[in-house]
Amino acid sequence: MPCAFYESPLGWIKIVANQQGIIKIDFTHPQDYEALTDQQSLPWIKGSQDDTPLGKCIIQLQEYFLNKRKIFDLPLKLSGTDFQKSVWLSLKEIPHGKTISYQKIAKQAGYPLAHRAAANAIAANPLSIVLPCHRVVLSSGRIGGYAWGEDKKQWLLKHEKTINHEIA
């Protein structure tokens, strides 16, 4: 399956696509770094400018990290339950620079009493940054967890200038 790696300010991001679109975007774990240095062992695109979904994704991630993009426009192929997909698509509705509570995202997804299940769906989000799960915080205003570490979530929120803003 075609994949690419993008070196972000937060570390390497792995992007995986199929013919229908982007299926996974996530930060690589430290154990993957060794493999990243061996360009023969993995499909490799760094800073690609091509017109494929992988190339478009890299360009849009570059623009995001340079504060030139707030909304991603990529072909996405989501695989999950109907509930998960509903929650994940609701993440796209959170404006850049804003945060929302788990309770409100559950309601927005059409499941007002399922905030814990929504939190689990968010934790399983396959498209980090593009489906901005980092914008979902606890109702108390604390940032809460993030699959890739609270330090990355804090950085992303600060990058979008959302820390200490009112929760939507």
GROMACS .gro file of C-alpha atoms in nm:
model
  168
    1MET     CA    1   0.000   0.000   0.000
    2PRO     CA    2   0.148   0.340  -0.093
    3CYS     CA    3   0.284   0.536   0.199
    4ALA     CA    4   0.486   0.849   0.256
    5PHE     CA    5   0.672   1.009   0.544
    6TYR     CA    6   0.668   1.380   0.622
    7GLU     CA    7   0.909   1.539   0.868
    8SER     CA    8   0.697   1.777   1.077
    9PRO     CA    9   0.805   2.004   1.363
   10LEU     CA   10   0.671   1.730   1.594
   11GLY     CA   11   0.855   1.442   1.431
   12TRP     CA   12   0.791   1.208   1.143
   13ILE     CA   13   0.436   1.160   1.019
   14LYS     CA   14   0.344   0.848   0.824
   15ILE     CA   15   0.073   0.880   0.558
   16VAL     CA   16  -0.090   0.574   0.401
   17ALA     CA   17  -0.327   0.580   0.104
   18ASN     CA   18  -0.519   0.347  -0.120
   19GLN     CA   19  -0.685   0.417  -0.454
   20GLN     CA   20  -0.981   0.583  -0.282
   21GLY     CA   21  -0.785   0.826  -0.067
   22ILE     CA   22  -0.587   0.876   0.250
   23ILE     CA   23  -0.653   0.600   0.503
   24LYS     CA   24  -0.405   0.677   0.781
   25ILE     CA   25  -0.204   0.971   0.908
   26ASP     CA   26  -0.013   0.929   1.230
   27PHE     CA   27   0.307   1.011   1.405
   28THR     CA   28   0.560   0.734   1.381
   29HIS     CA   29   0.683   0.577   1.701
   30PRO     CA   30   1.051   0.602   1.795
   31GLN     CA   31   1.110   0.238   1.696
   32ASP     CA   32   1.016   0.334   1.339
   33TYR     CA   33   1.290   0.600   1.311
   34GLU     CA   34   1.555   0.344   1.225
   35ALA     CA   35   1.344   0.221   0.935
   36LEU     CA   36   1.292   0.581   0.821
   37THR     CA   37   1.663   0.621   0.757
   38ASP     CA   38   1.671   0.320   0.523
   39GLN     CA   39   1.503   0.461   0.215
   40GLN     CA   40   1.530   0.128   0.031
   41SER     CA   41   1.323  -0.056   0.291
   42LEU     CA   42   1.011   0.160   0.273
   43PRO     CA   43   0.822   0.355   0.010
   44TRP     CA   44   0.944   0.708   0.061
   45ILE     CA   45   0.820   1.051  -0.027
   46LYS     CA   46   0.957   1.359   0.144
   47GLY     CA   47   0.823   1.694   0.037
   48SER     CA   48   0.662   1.541  -0.268
   49GLN     CA   49   0.502   1.788  -0.504
   50ASP     CA   50   0.309   1.533  -0.708
   51ASP     CA   51  -0.067   1.529  -0.765
   52THR     CA   52  -0.137   1.198  -0.587
   53PRO     CA   53  -0.332   1.187  -0.259
   54LEU     CA   54   0.001   1.132  -0.079
   55GLY     CA   55   0.163   1.429  -0.250
   56LYS     CA   56  -0.139   1.651  -0.183
   57CYS     CA   57  -0.140   1.544   0.181
   58ILE     CA   58   0.227   1.632   0.225
   59ILE     CA   59   0.176   1.972   0.063
   60GLN     CA   60  -0.125   2.045   0.285
   61LEU     CA   61   0.060   1.933   0.600
   62GLN     CA   62   0.349   2.164   0.506
   63GLU     CA   63   0.104   2.450   0.461
   64TYR     CA   64  -0.062   2.369   0.796
   65PHE     CA   65   0.267   2.376   0.985
   66LEU     CA   66   0.360   2.703   0.810
   67ASN     CA   67   0.027   2.858   0.921
   68LYS     CA   68  -0.088   2.879   0.560
   69ARG     CA   69  -0.370   2.622   0.584
   70LYS     CA   70  -0.658   2.590   0.829
   71ILE     CA   71  -0.880   2.341   0.644
   72PHE     CA   72  -0.765   2.022   0.473
   73ASP     CA   73  -0.911   1.928   0.136
   74LEU     CA   74  -0.807   1.568   0.077
   75PRO     CA   75  -0.974   1.250  -0.045
   76LEU     CA   76  -1.025   1.043   0.271
   77LYS     CA   77  -1.117   0.676   0.302
   78LEU     CA   78  -1.247   0.604   0.651
   79SER     CA   79  -1.271   0.250   0.784
   80GLY     CA   80  -1.461   0.203   1.106
   81THR     CA   81  -1.806   0.159   1.251
   82ASP     CA   82  -2.086   0.397   1.155
   83PHE     CA   83  -2.056   0.550   1.503
   84GLN     CA   84  -1.680   0.605   1.467
   85LYS     CA   85  -1.720   0.757   1.121
   86SER     CA   86  -1.989   0.992   1.251
   87VAL     CA   87  -1.763   1.111   1.533
   88TRP     CA   88  -1.459   1.140   1.305
   89LEU     CA   89  -1.649   1.345   1.048
   90SER     CA   90  -1.775   1.572   1.327
   91LEU     CA   91  -1.412   1.653   1.405
   92LYS     CA   92  -1.385   1.827   1.066
   93GLU     CA   93  -1.648   2.076   1.185
   94ILE     CA   94  -1.435   2.209   1.473
   95PRO     CA   95  -1.296   2.541   1.351
   96HIS     CA   96  -0.921   2.598   1.344
   97GLY     CA   97  -0.823   2.782   1.660
   98LYS     CA   98  -1.116   2.649   1.864
   99THR     CA   99  -1.169   2.358   2.100
  100ILE     CA  100  -1.477   2.155   2.188
  101SER     CA  101  -1.559   1.917   2.471
  102TYR     CA  102  -1.607   1.542   2.430
  103GLN     CA  103  -1.971   1.589   2.535
  104LYS     CA  104  -2.034   1.847   2.265
  105ILE     CA  105  -1.864   1.646   1.992
  106ALA     CA  106  -2.080   1.344   2.087
  107LYS     CA  107  -2.391   1.563   2.057
  108GLN     CA  108  -2.268   1.710   1.729
  109ALA     CA  109  -2.217   1.355   1.595
  110GLY     CA  110  -2.578   1.273   1.683
  111TYR     CA  111  -2.512   1.076   2.003
  112PRO     CA  112  -2.567   1.322   2.292
  113LEU     CA  113  -2.540   1.059   2.567
  114ALA     CA  114  -2.235   0.880   2.427
  115HIS     CA  115  -1.949   1.110   2.525
  116ARG     CA  116  -1.736   0.822   2.662
  117ALA     CA  117  -1.789   0.619   2.346
  118ALA     CA  118  -1.711   0.931   2.143
  119ALA     CA  119  -1.386   0.969   2.339
  120ASN     CA  120  -1.296   0.611   2.247
  121ALA     CA  121  -1.374   0.679   1.881
  122ILE     CA  122  -1.162   0.993   1.893
  123ALA     CA  123  -0.874   0.794   2.045
  124ALA     CA  124  -0.898   0.560   1.744
  125ASN     CA  125  -0.897   0.845   1.489
  126PRO     CA  126  -0.691   0.719   1.194
  127LEU     CA  127  -0.629   1.063   1.042
  128SER     CA  128  -0.435   1.269   1.292
  129ILE     CA  129  -0.430   1.648   1.231
  130VAL     CA  130  -0.652   1.626   0.919
  131LEU     CA  131  -0.943   1.510   1.138
  132PRO     CA  132  -0.842   1.737   1.428
  133CYS     CA  133  -0.899   1.522   1.735
  134HIS     CA  134  -0.642   1.739   1.913
  135ARG     CA  135  -0.911   2.012   1.931
  136VAL     CA  136  -1.128   1.801   2.162
  137VAL     CA  137  -1.069   1.876   2.530
  138LEU     CA  138  -1.223   1.792   2.865
  139SER     CA  139  -1.529   1.993   2.968
  140SER     CA  140  -1.316   2.135   3.252
  141GLY     CA  141  -1.094   2.299   2.991
  142ARG     CA  142  -0.796   2.070   3.055
  143ILE     CA  143  -0.650   1.931   2.734
  144GLY     CA  144  -0.705   1.563   2.814
  145GLY     CA  145  -0.529   1.278   2.641
  146TYR     CA  146  -0.393   1.235   2.291
  147ALA     CA  147  -0.283   0.911   2.129
  148TRP     CA  148   0.053   1.063   2.036
  149GLY     CA  149   0.117   1.227   2.373
  150GLU     CA  150  -0.013   1.532   2.553
  151ASP     CA  151   0.301   1.724   2.457
  152LYS     CA  152   0.209   1.696   2.087
  153LYS     CA  153  -0.154   1.790   2.160
  154GLN     CA  154  -0.040   2.094   2.357
  155TRP     CA  155   0.195   2.195   2.074
  156LEU     CA  156  -0.082   2.162   1.812
  157LEU     CA  157  -0.325   2.364   2.023
  158LYS     CA  158  -0.064   2.633   2.080
  159HIS     CA  159   0.021   2.627   1.709
  160GLU     CA  160  -0.345   2.698   1.639
  161LYS     CA  161  -0.351   2.950   1.924
  162THR     CA  162  -0.631   2.773   2.110
  163ILE     CA  163  -0.479   2.731   2.454
  164ASN     CA  164  -0.666   2.934   2.717
  165HIS     CA  165  -0.951   3.008   2.477
  166GLU     CA  166  -1.308   2.939   2.573
  167ILE     CA  167  -1.433   2.590   2.497
  168ALA     CA  168  -1.693   2.582   2.219
   0.00000   0.00000   0.00000
